[in-house]
């Protein structure tokens, strides 16, 4: 009994430890200097010194958040549109459009966006937005087209209008699967956002690029680790929300 | 009153419901029976316009059912779907409150109605109200489905095989409950089933459908005694006919004067059950008692056997 209890708690403990470690690192990177020092050569700084890690982390998260929110709104709206009777004919077209968005390499999107909108956060947001669309759109489409038929019929039979069915039945029922798409999209964006630093967006990519330019392995490692820790934690948190909503509906969790 | 007049539904070239006309009297139960694919569900769904007919008119209390927008019509008609169709993301109480909420009832009135229906269906509002459908047994889900259909006090209730998935004991109980509720609220019910036994038990009238056509629409006794076609005859089940006929009547209507030895039979038991009891006890007669326990007379094997014979 007791052992099972410890096993059940272990993942939560690890997560908690990771959160504490992450916060400690971005707020007080100096504490970790001795650990990273061996990775540097000829007295180079072991901790990123061209800006605050905390600020960069927050800016990184903000960029991902804005792009994901925009991608979610557009992707879900598009999925709703093409699953209504009036919009079905646009289903194939919208699918290919979103697919094309995904086939451009992120660097190419950045390169194309810079002349149009200039350097900084904007081209990065555009790239992340385009990249975030597909997983959310695909999942929203799956959710909205695989409703249990008798539940939708019951909603019609109770006298719900098309709009009421969407808001009261179809969207809540597809919430877990849409959340799954958002989770994928966020993780992709967290990684892709680092590339934004090549066009002067302020993200954690700055740390990695500075490390690469000055041949400082400690910089590369700390930038990469912060991004990885963020990805793991956010992925985990969203999975938990997803499982909770799915369980409430009596759906099996995958 | 529901008047169905020359209703036809075609999907492309196939006629699924073929020129059906029938009248359902207010405060009665009409049961639609027929084999799978005979068009029962389609006919039912044309009443609340989940399916639009190709031709024909349906009138509810004299008004064409197309005089309202479909969704408004459907709020005024109770509907239980084949396989309950509860909303999995809403609690039992929220499920039952669906139509009252759509109609804009205030919270207090909705809650009163939900509690009333849950109590009526022996589901404790405190214990079951906050549960989700997947936390209920099949029988409980079925009751919630019916409660949801009844929530806004509809005059008309459409039920598509409501008891199909229930075990015989729960099914019996559910049928009795429905009968009691129908009497209490004076609801007009159209019930689809492919179980003849259920049709005979529940129906004031039975409509038999075959390949989209209404082949007979009559009182159960008449369907049993004078099946309109060989199809109805098979559906009724030749060897079951006398027993089905007996199951229509109550012991109180078969009481004879006199006394008998043995365990008394209550007067509201069906004649079929009484015959079974007589045969099992091996006695030619048993005493009958009323609801108050007073002796009313006796019921005999001979008397019941006469009643089981084909009516003239
Ligand atoms: N939307 C539709 N498009 C084409 N054909 C349909 C449609 N709906 C029903 N049908 C056909 O109409 C026929 C009657 O269907 P219906 O559901 O009314 O049968 P039923 O009597 O209720 O059968 P069951 O007892 O199996 O429920 C079937 O052959 C079915 O395939
Ligand atoms: Mg059916």
Coordinates of C-alpha atoms and ligand atoms in Angstrom, one line a residue:
Chain A
X1 CA 0.0 0.0 0.0
X2 CA 2.6 2.4 1.1
X3 CA 4.9 1.7 -1.9
X4 CA 2.0 2.4 -4.3
X5 CA 1.4 5.7 -2.5
X6 CA 5.0 6.7 -3.0
X7 CA 4.9 5.7 -6.7
X8 CA 1.8 7.7 -7.3
X9 CA 3.4 10.8 -5.7
X10 CA 6.7 10.5 -7.5
X11 CA 5.7 12.2 -10.8
X12 CA 4.1 15.1 -8.9
X13 CA 7.2 15.5 -6.7
X14 CA 9.5 15.5 -9.8
X15 CA 7.3 18.1 -11.4
X16 CA 7.4 20.3 -8.3
X17 CA 11.2 19.9 -8.1
X18 CA 11.4 21.0 -11.8
X19 CA 9.3 24.1 -11.2
X20 CA 11.3 25.1 -8.1
X21 CA 14.6 24.5 -10.0
X22 CA 13.4 26.5 -13.0
X23 CA 12.2 29.5 -11.0
X24 CA 15.4 29.4 -8.9
X25 CA 17.5 29.4 -12.1
X26 CA 15.8 32.2 -14.0
X27 CA 15.6 34.4 -10.9
X28 CA 19.0 33.7 -9.4
X29 CA 21.2 32.3 -12.1
X30 CA 24.3 33.2 -10.1
X31 CA 23.6 30.3 -7.7
X32 CA 24.3 27.9 -10.5
X33 CA 27.5 29.4 -11.7
X34 CA 29.8 26.7 -10.2
X35 CA 27.8 24.0 -12.0
X36 CA 28.2 25.7 -15.4
X37 CA 31.7 27.0 -15.0
X38 CA 33.5 23.8 -16.2
X39 CA 31.7 24.2 -19.5
X40 CA 33.3 27.5 -20.3
X41 CA 36.8 28.2 -21.7
X42 CA 39.4 30.9 -20.9
X43 CA 37.4 32.7 -18.2
X44 CA 34.3 33.4 -20.3
X45 CA 31.1 34.1 -18.2
X46 CA 29.2 31.0 -17.3
X47 CA 25.9 32.8 -16.9
X48 CA 24.2 34.8 -19.7
X49 CA 25.2 38.4 -19.1
X50 CA 23.6 40.4 -21.9
X51 CA 20.2 40.5 -20.3
X52 CA 18.1 39.0 -17.6
X53 CA 17.1 35.4 -18.0
X54 CA 13.8 36.0 -16.2
X55 CA 12.9 38.8 -18.7
X56 CA 13.8 36.6 -21.7
X57 CA 11.8 33.7 -20.3
X58 CA 8.7 35.9 -19.8
X59 CA 9.1 37.4 -23.2
X60 CA 9.5 33.9 -24.7
X61 CA 6.3 32.8 -23.0
X62 CA 4.5 35.9 -24.0
X63 CA 5.3 35.4 -27.7
X64 CA 4.2 31.8 -27.5
X65 CA 1.0 32.7 -25.6
X66 CA 0.0 35.4 -28.1
X67 CA 0.7 33.2 -31.1
X68 CA -1.2 30.2 -29.6
X69 CA -4.2 32.2 -28.6
X70 CA -4.5 33.7 -32.1
X71 CA -3.9 30.3 -33.7
X72 CA -6.6 28.7 -31.5
X73 CA -9.2 31.3 -32.3
X74 CA -8.6 31.2 -36.0
X75 CA -8.2 27.4 -36.2
X76 CA -11.3 26.7 -34.1
X77 CA -13.4 29.3 -35.9
X78 CA -12.3 27.8 -39.2
X79 CA -13.1 24.3 -38.1
X80 CA -16.6 25.5 -36.9
X81 CA -17.2 27.2 -40.2
X82 CA -16.4 24.2 -42.4
X83 CA -18.4 21.8 -40.3
X84 CA -21.6 23.9 -40.5
X85 CA -24.0 23.0 -43.4
X86 CA -23.3 26.3 -45.1
X87 CA -19.5 25.8 -45.0
X88 CA -18.9 22.2 -45.9
X89 CA -17.8 23.0 -49.5
X90 CA -14.8 24.9 -48.1
X91 CA -13.6 21.9 -46.1
X92 CA -11.1 20.6 -48.6
X93 CA -9.8 24.1 -49.4
X94 CA -9.3 25.0 -45.8
X95 CA -7.5 21.7 -45.2
X96 CA -5.0 22.3 -47.9
X97 CA -4.5 26.0 -46.9
X98 CA -3.6 25.0 -43.4
X99 CA -1.4 22.2 -44.6
X100 CA 0.5 24.5 -46.8
X101 CA 1.1 26.8 -43.9
X102 CA 2.8 23.9 -42.2
X103 CA 5.0 22.8 -45.1
X104 CA 7.0 26.1 -45.1
X105 CA 10.1 25.7 -42.9
X106 CA 9.9 28.2 -40.0
X107 CA 13.1 29.9 -41.2
X108 CA 11.6 30.5 -44.6
X109 CA 8.6 32.1 -43.0
X110 CA 10.8 34.4 -41.0
X111 CA 12.8 35.3 -44.1
X112 CA 9.7 36.1 -46.0
X113 CA 8.0 38.0 -43.2
X114 CA 10.9 40.3 -42.3
X115 CA 10.8 42.4 -45.5
X116 CA 7.0 42.7 -45.0
X117 CA 6.8 43.6 -41.3
X118 CA 10.4 44.3 -40.3
X119 CA 12.6 42.8 -37.7
X120 CA 11.5 42.0 -34.1
X121 CA 8.6 40.1 -32.6
X122 CA 6.2 40.4 -35.5
X123 CA 7.8 37.9 -38.0
X124 CA 8.2 35.5 -35.2
X125 CA 4.5 35.8 -34.2
X126 CA 3.5 35.2 -37.8
X127 CA 5.7 32.0 -38.0
X128 CA 4.4 30.6 -34.7
X129 CA 0.9 31.4 -35.6
X130 CA 1.1 29.6 -38.9
X131 CA 2.8 26.7 -37.3
X132 CA 0.2 26.5 -34.5
X133 CA -2.8 26.4 -36.8
X134 CA -2.5 22.9 -38.2
X135 CA -2.6 20.7 -35.1
X136 CA -5.4 22.7 -33.5
X137 CA -7.4 22.8 -36.8
X138 CA -7.0 19.1 -37.4
X139 CA -8.0 18.2 -33.8
X140 CA -11.0 20.6 -33.8
X141 CA -12.1 19.1 -37.1
X142 CA -11.8 15.6 -35.7
X143 CA -13.7 16.6 -32.5
X144 CA -16.5 18.3 -34.4
X145 CA -17.0 15.6 -37.0
X146 CA -17.0 12.6 -34.7
X147 CA -19.7 13.6 -32.3
X148 CA -21.8 10.7 -30.9
X149 CA -24.7 10.9 -33.3
X150 CA -27.4 10.2 -30.8
X151 CA -26.2 13.0 -28.5
X152 CA -26.4 15.5 -31.4
X153 CA -29.8 14.1 -32.3
X154 CA -31.0 14.5 -28.7
X155 CA -29.8 18.1 -28.8
X156 CA -31.9 18.7 -31.9
X157 CA -34.8 16.8 -30.5
X158 CA -34.8 19.0 -27.3
X159 CA -35.2 22.0 -29.6
X160 CA -31.7 23.5 -29.6
X161 CA -31.0 25.9 -32.5
X162 CA -27.8 25.3 -34.5
X163 CA -25.9 27.9 -32.4
X164 CA -27.1 26.4 -29.1
X165 CA -26.0 22.9 -30.2
X166 CA -22.6 24.3 -31.1
X167 CA -22.1 26.1 -27.8
X168 CA -23.8 23.8 -25.4
X169 CA -23.0 20.4 -26.9
X170 CA -20.5 20.2 -29.7
X171 CA -17.8 22.5 -28.4
X172 CA -17.8 21.1 -24.8
X173 CA -17.8 17.6 -26.1
X174 CA -14.8 18.2 -28.4
X175 CA -13.0 20.3 -25.7
X176 CA -10.6 17.5 -24.7
X177 CA -9.5 16.8 -28.3
X178 CA -9.1 20.5 -29.1
X179 CA -7.0 20.9 -26.0
X180 CA -4.8 18.1 -27.3
X181 CA -4.2 20.1 -30.5
X182 CA -3.4 23.2 -28.4
X183 CA -0.9 21.2 -26.4
X184 CA 0.9 20.1 -29.5
X185 CA 0.9 23.5 -30.9
X186 CA 2.3 25.1 -27.7
X187 CA 5.2 22.7 -27.6
X188 CA 6.1 23.2 -31.2
X189 CA 5.9 27.0 -30.7
X190 CA 8.1 26.9 -27.6
X191 CA 10.8 25.3 -29.6
X192 CA 10.3 27.3 -32.8
X193 CA 10.3 30.6 -30.9
X194 CA 14.0 30.3 -30.3
X195 CA 14.6 30.7 -34.0
X196 CA 12.9 34.1 -33.7
X197 CA 16.0 35.5 -32.1
X198 CA 17.7 35.4 -35.5
X199 CA 15.4 38.2 -36.6
X200 CA 15.8 40.1 -33.3
X201 CA 12.8 38.9 -31.4
X202 CA 13.6 38.8 -27.7
X203 CA 13.2 35.1 -26.8
X204 CA 15.4 32.5 -25.1
X205 CA 16.9 31.9 -28.5
X206 CA 19.1 34.9 -27.8
X207 CA 21.0 33.0 -25.1
X208 CA 21.5 30.0 -27.4
X209 CA 22.6 32.1 -30.3
X210 CA 25.0 34.2 -28.1
X211 CA 26.5 30.9 -26.9
X212 CA 26.9 29.6 -30.5
X213 CA 28.5 32.8 -31.6
X214 CA 31.0 33.0 -28.8
X215 CA 31.5 29.3 -28.6
X216 CA 30.2 29.2 -25.1
X217 CA 28.6 25.8 -24.3
X218 CA 27.3 27.0 -20.9
X219 CA 25.0 29.6 -22.7
X220 CA 23.7 27.1 -25.2
X221 CA 23.0 24.6 -22.4
X222 CA 21.1 27.0 -20.1
X223 CA 19.0 28.4 -23.0
X224 CA 18.1 25.0 -24.2
X225 CA 17.4 23.6 -20.7
X226 CA 15.0 26.5 -19.8
X227 CA 13.1 25.9 -23.0
X228 CA 13.0 22.2 -22.4
X229 CA 11.8 22.6 -18.9
X230 CA 9.1 25.0 -20.0
X231 CA 7.9 22.6 -22.6
X232 CA 7.8 19.6 -20.3
X233 CA 5.9 21.5 -17.6
X234 CA 3.4 23.1 -20.0
X235 CA 2.8 19.8 -21.8
X236 CA 2.2 18.1 -18.5
X237 CA -0.2 20.8 -17.2
X238 CA -2.3 20.8 -20.4
X239 CA -2.4 17.0 -20.4
X240 CA -3.8 17.1 -16.9
X241 CA -6.5 19.6 -17.9
X242 CA -7.3 17.4 -20.9
X243 CA -7.6 14.2 -18.8
X244 CA -9.8 16.0 -16.3
X245 CA -12.3 17.3 -18.9
X246 CA -12.3 13.9 -20.6
X247 CA -12.9 12.0 -17.4
X248 CA -15.8 14.3 -16.5
X249 CA -17.5 13.1 -19.7
X250 CA -16.8 9.5 -18.9
X251 CA -14.5 9.2 -21.9
X252 CA -11.6 6.8 -21.7
X253 CA -8.3 8.6 -21.4
X254 CA -5.7 7.6 -24.0
Chain B
X1 CA -54.8 14.9 -30.8
X2 CA -52.3 14.1 -33.5
X3 CA -53.5 13.7 -37.1
X4 CA -51.1 12.1 -39.6
X5 CA -52.4 12.6 -43.1
X6 CA -50.9 10.9 -46.2
X7 CA -47.4 11.2 -44.9
X8 CA -44.7 10.0 -47.2
X9 CA -40.9 10.1 -46.9
X10 CA -38.6 9.3 -49.8
X11 CA -34.8 9.2 -49.8
X12 CA -33.9 9.5 -53.5
X13 CA -35.8 6.7 -55.1
X14 CA -36.5 4.6 -52.0
X15 CA -39.8 5.2 -50.2
X16 CA -39.2 4.8 -46.5
X17 CA -42.6 5.8 -45.2
X18 CA -45.4 5.3 -47.7
X19 CA -48.6 7.3 -47.5
X20 CA -49.4 6.8 -43.8
X21 CA -52.5 8.2 -42.3
X22 CA -53.6 7.7 -38.6
X23 CA -55.2 9.7 -35.8
X24 CA -53.9 9.5 -32.2
X25 CA -56.5 10.5 -29.6
X26 CA -55.5 12.8 -26.8
X27 CA -54.3 11.2 -23.6
X28 CA -53.7 7.8 -25.2
X29 CA -50.7 5.7 -26.0
X30 CA -50.2 4.6 -29.6
X31 CA -47.6 2.0 -30.2
X32 CA -45.8 1.6 -33.5
X33 CA -44.5 -1.9 -34.1
X34 CA -42.8 -3.4 -37.1
X35 CA -39.6 -5.1 -38.2
X36 CA -36.3 -3.3 -38.3
X37 CA -36.1 -0.8 -41.2
X38 CA -39.9 -0.6 -41.6
X39 CA -39.8 3.2 -41.1
X40 CA -41.0 3.5 -37.5
X41 CA -38.2 5.9 -36.4
X42 CA -38.7 7.9 -39.6
X43 CA -42.4 8.2 -39.0
X44 CA -41.9 9.3 -35.4
X45 CA -39.3 11.9 -36.3
X46 CA -41.5 13.5 -38.9
X47 CA -43.9 14.4 -36.0
X48 CA -41.4 16.7 -34.4
X49 CA -39.8 17.5 -37.8
X50 CA -36.4 16.1 -37.2
X51 CA -37.2 14.7 -40.6
X52 CA -39.2 16.7 -43.1
X53 CA -41.8 14.7 -45.0
X54 CA -41.8 14.5 -48.8
X55 CA -45.6 14.7 -48.8
X56 CA -48.5 14.9 -46.4
X57 CA -49.5 16.9 -43.3
X58 CA -49.2 16.3 -39.6
X59 CA -51.5 18.3 -37.3
X60 CA -51.1 18.7 -33.5
X61 CA -54.4 19.7 -31.9
X62 CA -55.5 21.0 -35.3
X63 CA -52.4 23.1 -36.0
X64 CA -50.0 22.2 -38.9
X65 CA -46.7 21.2 -37.3
X66 CA -45.0 23.5 -39.8
X67 CA -46.6 26.6 -38.4
X68 CA -43.7 27.0 -35.9
X69 CA -40.0 27.0 -36.5
X70 CA -38.7 23.4 -36.0
X71 CA -36.7 24.1 -32.8
X72 CA -39.7 25.8 -31.2
X73 CA -42.0 22.9 -32.1
X74 CA -39.4 20.4 -30.7
X75 CA -39.3 22.3 -27.3
X76 CA -43.1 21.6 -27.0
X77 CA -42.8 17.9 -27.7
X78 CA -41.0 15.4 -25.5
X79 CA -38.6 13.1 -27.3
X80 CA -36.6 10.1 -26.1
X81 CA -34.1 8.9 -28.6
X82 CA -33.2 5.3 -29.5
X83 CA -30.4 4.6 -26.9
X84 CA -31.1 7.5 -24.5
X85 CA -28.7 10.1 -25.9
X86 CA -27.9 11.8 -22.6
X87 CA -25.4 14.7 -22.7
X88 CA -22.2 13.1 -21.3
X89 CA -20.7 16.5 -20.2
X90 CA -23.7 17.5 -18.2
X91 CA -24.9 16.3 -14.8
X92 CA -28.2 14.4 -14.4
X93 CA -29.9 17.5 -13.1
X94 CA -28.6 19.6 -16.0
X95 CA -29.7 17.0 -18.5
X96 CA -33.2 16.9 -17.2
X97 CA -33.3 20.8 -17.1
X98 CA -32.4 21.0 -20.9
X99 CA -35.7 22.1 -22.3
X100 CA -36.8 24.3 -19.3
X101 CA -33.5 26.2 -19.7
X102 CA -34.1 26.6 -23.5
X103 CA -37.5 27.9 -22.7
X104 CA -36.1 30.4 -20.2
X105 CA -37.8 29.1 -17.1
X106 CA -36.4 30.8 -14.0
X107 CA -34.0 28.8 -11.9
X108 CA -36.3 28.1 -9.0
X109 CA -39.1 26.7 -11.2
X110 CA -36.6 24.6 -13.2
X111 CA -35.1 23.1 -10.0
X112 CA -38.6 22.3 -8.6
X113 CA -39.5 20.5 -11.8
X114 CA -36.2 18.6 -11.9
X115 CA -36.6 17.5 -8.3
X116 CA -40.2 16.5 -8.8
X117 CA -39.3 14.3 -11.8
X118 CA -36.3 12.8 -10.1
X119 CA -38.4 11.9 -7.1
X120 CA -41.0 10.5 -9.3
X121 CA -38.4 8.2 -10.9
X122 CA -36.9 7.2 -7.6
X123 CA -33.7 9.0 -8.1
X124 CA -32.7 11.0 -5.0
X125 CA -32.1 14.5 -6.3
X126 CA -29.4 15.1 -3.7
X127 CA -27.5 11.9 -4.6
X128 CA -28.1 11.7 -8.3
X129 CA -28.5 15.3 -9.4
X130 CA -24.8 16.1 -9.5
X131 CA -23.7 12.9 -11.1
X132 CA -22.7 12.5 -14.7
X133 CA -24.6 10.0 -17.0
X134 CA -21.7 7.6 -17.1
X135 CA -21.9 7.2 -13.4
X136 CA -25.4 5.7 -13.7
X137 CA -26.6 2.2 -14.5
X138 CA -28.4 1.6 -17.8
X139 CA -31.8 1.5 -16.2
X140 CA -31.1 4.8 -14.4
X141 CA -29.9 6.4 -17.6
X142 CA -33.1 5.4 -19.3
X143 CA -35.2 6.9 -16.5
X144 CA -33.2 10.2 -16.8
X145 CA -33.8 10.1 -20.6
X146 CA -37.6 9.9 -20.0
X147 CA -37.4 12.5 -17.2
X148 CA -35.6 14.9 -19.6
X149 CA -38.3 14.4 -22.2
X150 CA -41.0 15.1 -19.7
X151 CA -39.3 18.1 -18.1
X152 CA -41.2 20.9 -19.8
X153 CA -44.6 19.2 -19.3
X154 CA -45.1 18.4 -23.0
X155 CA -48.6 17.3 -24.1
X156 CA -47.0 15.0 -26.6
X157 CA -44.2 12.5 -25.9
X158 CA -42.4 10.6 -28.7
X159 CA -40.5 7.6 -27.5
X160 CA -38.2 5.5 -29.8
X161 CA -37.6 2.1 -28.3
X162 CA -37.3 3.5 -24.8
X163 CA -37.0 0.2 -23.0
X164 CA -35.0 -1.7 -25.6
X165 CA -31.8 -2.1 -23.5
X166 CA -33.4 -3.0 -20.2
X167 CA -33.5 -6.4 -18.5
X168 CA -37.1 -7.9 -18.2
X169 CA -37.6 -6.9 -14.5
X170 CA -36.5 -3.3 -14.9
X171 CA -38.4 -3.1 -18.2
X172 CA -41.6 -4.2 -16.5
X173 CA -41.2 -1.5 -13.9
X174 CA -40.3 1.2 -16.5
X175 CA -43.5 0.3 -18.4
X176 CA -45.6 0.5 -15.3
X177 CA -44.0 3.9 -14.3
X178 CA -44.7 5.2 -17.8
X179 CA -48.3 4.2 -17.6
X180 CA -48.7 5.8 -14.2
X181 CA -47.0 9.1 -15.4
X182 CA -49.1 9.1 -18.6
X183 CA -52.3 8.9 -16.5
X184 CA -51.1 11.5 -14.1
X185 CA -50.1 14.2 -16.7
X186 CA -52.5 13.1 -19.4
X187 CA -49.7 13.0 -21.9
X188 CA -50.3 11.7 -25.5
X189 CA -47.6 9.2 -26.2
X190 CA -46.4 7.6 -29.4
X191 CA -44.0 4.7 -28.6
X192 CA -42.0 2.8 -31.1
X193 CA -41.0 -0.8 -30.3
X194 CA -40.4 -4.1 -32.1
X195 CA -41.6 -6.1 -29.1
X196 CA -45.2 -7.2 -29.6
X197 CA -45.5 -8.1 -25.9
X198 CA -44.7 -4.4 -25.0
X199 CA -47.1 -3.2 -27.7
X200 CA -50.0 -5.2 -26.3
X201 CA -49.2 -4.1 -22.7
X202 CA -48.7 -0.4 -23.4
X203 CA -50.9 0.5 -26.4
X204 CA -54.4 1.9 -26.4
X205 CA -53.9 1.3 -30.1
X206 CA -51.2 -0.5 -32.1
X207 CA -50.0 0.6 -35.5
X208 CA -48.2 -2.2 -37.4
X209 CA -45.8 -1.1 -40.1
X210 CA -44.3 -3.1 -42.9
X211 CA -41.9 -1.8 -45.5
X212 CA -43.0 1.8 -44.9
X213 CA -46.7 1.1 -45.1
X214 CA -49.2 1.2 -42.2
X215 CA -50.8 -2.3 -42.5
X216 CA -53.1 -2.2 -39.5
X217 CA -54.0 0.4 -36.9
X218 CA -56.4 -0.9 -34.2
X219 CA -57.0 -1.7 -30.6
X220 CA -54.7 -4.5 -29.3
X221 CA -57.6 -7.0 -28.9
X222 CA -58.6 -6.4 -32.5
X223 CA -55.0 -6.8 -33.8
X224 CA -54.8 -10.1 -31.9
X225 CA -58.2 -11.3 -33.0
X226 CA -58.3 -10.1 -36.6
X227 CA -54.8 -9.6 -38.0
X228 CA -55.2 -7.7 -41.2
X229 CA -52.5 -9.7 -43.1
X230 CA -50.2 -12.7 -42.8
X231 CA -47.5 -10.3 -41.8
X232 CA -49.4 -9.0 -38.8
X233 CA -50.3 -12.6 -37.9
X234 CA -46.6 -13.6 -37.8
X235 CA -45.7 -10.5 -35.9
X236 CA -48.3 -11.3 -33.3
X237 CA -47.0 -14.8 -33.1
X238 CA -49.7 -17.4 -33.6
X239 CA -48.9 -19.6 -30.6
X240 CA -48.8 -16.5 -28.3
X241 CA -52.1 -15.1 -29.3
X242 CA -54.4 -16.5 -26.5
X243 CA -51.9 -15.4 -23.8
X244 CA -51.5 -12.0 -25.2
X245 CA -55.2 -11.6 -25.3
X246 CA -55.4 -12.6 -21.6
X247 CA -52.6 -10.2 -20.7
X248 CA -54.9 -7.4 -21.9
X249 CA -57.4 -8.0 -19.1
X250 CA -57.3 -7.7 -15.3
X251 CA -58.5 -10.4 -12.9
X252 CA -61.2 -8.0 -11.6
X253 CA -63.0 -8.4 -14.9
X254 CA -62.9 -12.1 -14.8
X255 CA -64.2 -12.6 -11.2
X256 CA -67.0 -15.2 -10.7
X257 CA -69.2 -15.5 -7.7
X258 CA -68.2 -18.2 -5.2
X259 CA -65.3 -19.1 -3.0
X260 CA -62.2 -21.1 -3.5
X261 CA -59.3 -22.5 -1.4
X262 CA -55.7 -21.3 -1.7
X263 CA -53.6 -18.2 -1.9
X264 CA -55.7 -15.2 -3.0
X265 CA -54.9 -13.3 -6.2
X266 CA -55.1 -9.4 -6.2
X267 CA -57.7 -8.0 -8.5
X268 CA -55.4 -5.8 -10.5
X269 CA -53.1 -8.7 -11.7
X270 CA -53.4 -9.5 -15.4
X271 CA -55.5 -12.4 -16.4
X272 CA -52.5 -14.0 -18.0
X273 CA -50.6 -14.0 -14.7
X274 CA -53.7 -15.3 -12.9
X275 CA -53.9 -18.3 -15.3
X276 CA -50.3 -19.0 -14.8
X277 CA -50.8 -18.9 -11.0
X278 CA -53.8 -21.3 -11.3
X279 CA -52.0 -23.8 -13.5
X280 CA -48.9 -23.7 -11.2
X281 CA -51.0 -24.2 -8.1
X282 CA -52.8 -27.1 -9.7
X283 CA -56.2 -25.8 -8.5
X284 CA -59.2 -25.2 -10.7
X285 CA -60.0 -22.0 -8.9
X286 CA -58.4 -19.4 -6.6
X287 CA -60.0 -16.6 -4.5
X288 CA -59.6 -13.0 -5.6
X289 CA -59.2 -10.0 -3.2
X290 CA -59.6 -6.3 -3.9
X291 CA -57.0 -3.6 -3.1
X292 CA -58.4 -3.3 0.4
X293 CA -57.9 -7.1 0.9
X294 CA -61.6 -7.9 0.9
X295 CA -62.6 -11.0 -1.0
X296 CA -64.3 -10.3 -4.3
X297 CA -65.1 -13.9 -5.5
X298 CA -63.0 -16.3 -7.4
X299 CA -61.2 -16.8 -10.7
X300 CA -61.3 -20.2 -12.5
X301 CA -59.3 -21.9 -15.1
X302 CA -62.4 -22.6 -17.2
X303 CA -63.4 -19.0 -17.1
X304 CA -60.0 -17.8 -18.2
X305 CA -59.7 -20.4 -20.9
X306 CA -63.0 -19.1 -22.4
X307 CA -61.6 -15.6 -22.4
X308 CA -58.5 -16.7 -24.2
X309 CA -60.5 -18.0 -27.2
X310 CA -60.7 -16.0 -30.4
X311 CA -63.3 -13.3 -30.0
X312 CA -66.3 -13.7 -32.2
Ligands
LIG1 N1 -31.2 9.8 -43.8 C1 -31.5 8.7 -44.5 N2 -31.1 8.5 -45.8 C2 -31.4 7.4 -46.4 N3 -32.1 6.4 -46.0 C3 -32.5 6.4 -44.7 C4 -32.2 7.6 -43.9 N4 -32.8 7.4 -42.7 C5 -33.4 6.2 -42.7 N5 -33.2 5.6 -43.9 C6 -33.7 4.3 -44.3 O1 -35.1 4.2 -44.1 C7 -35.5 2.9 -43.6 C8 -36.3 3.0 -42.4 O2 -35.5 3.5 -41.3 P1 -36.0 3.7 -39.8 O3 -34.9 4.2 -39.0 O4 -37.3 4.5 -39.9 O5 -36.4 2.2 -39.5 P2 -36.9 1.6 -38.1 O6 -38.3 1.0 -38.4 O7 -36.9 2.6 -37.0 O8 -35.9 0.5 -37.8 P3 -35.3 -0.1 -36.4 O9 -36.3 -0.9 -35.8 O10 -34.1 -0.8 -36.8 O11 -34.9 1.2 -35.6 C9 -34.2 2.1 -43.5 O12 -34.1 1.3 -44.6 C10 -33.1 3.2 -43.5 O13 -32.0 2.6 -44.1
LIG2 MG1 -35.7 2.9 -35.2

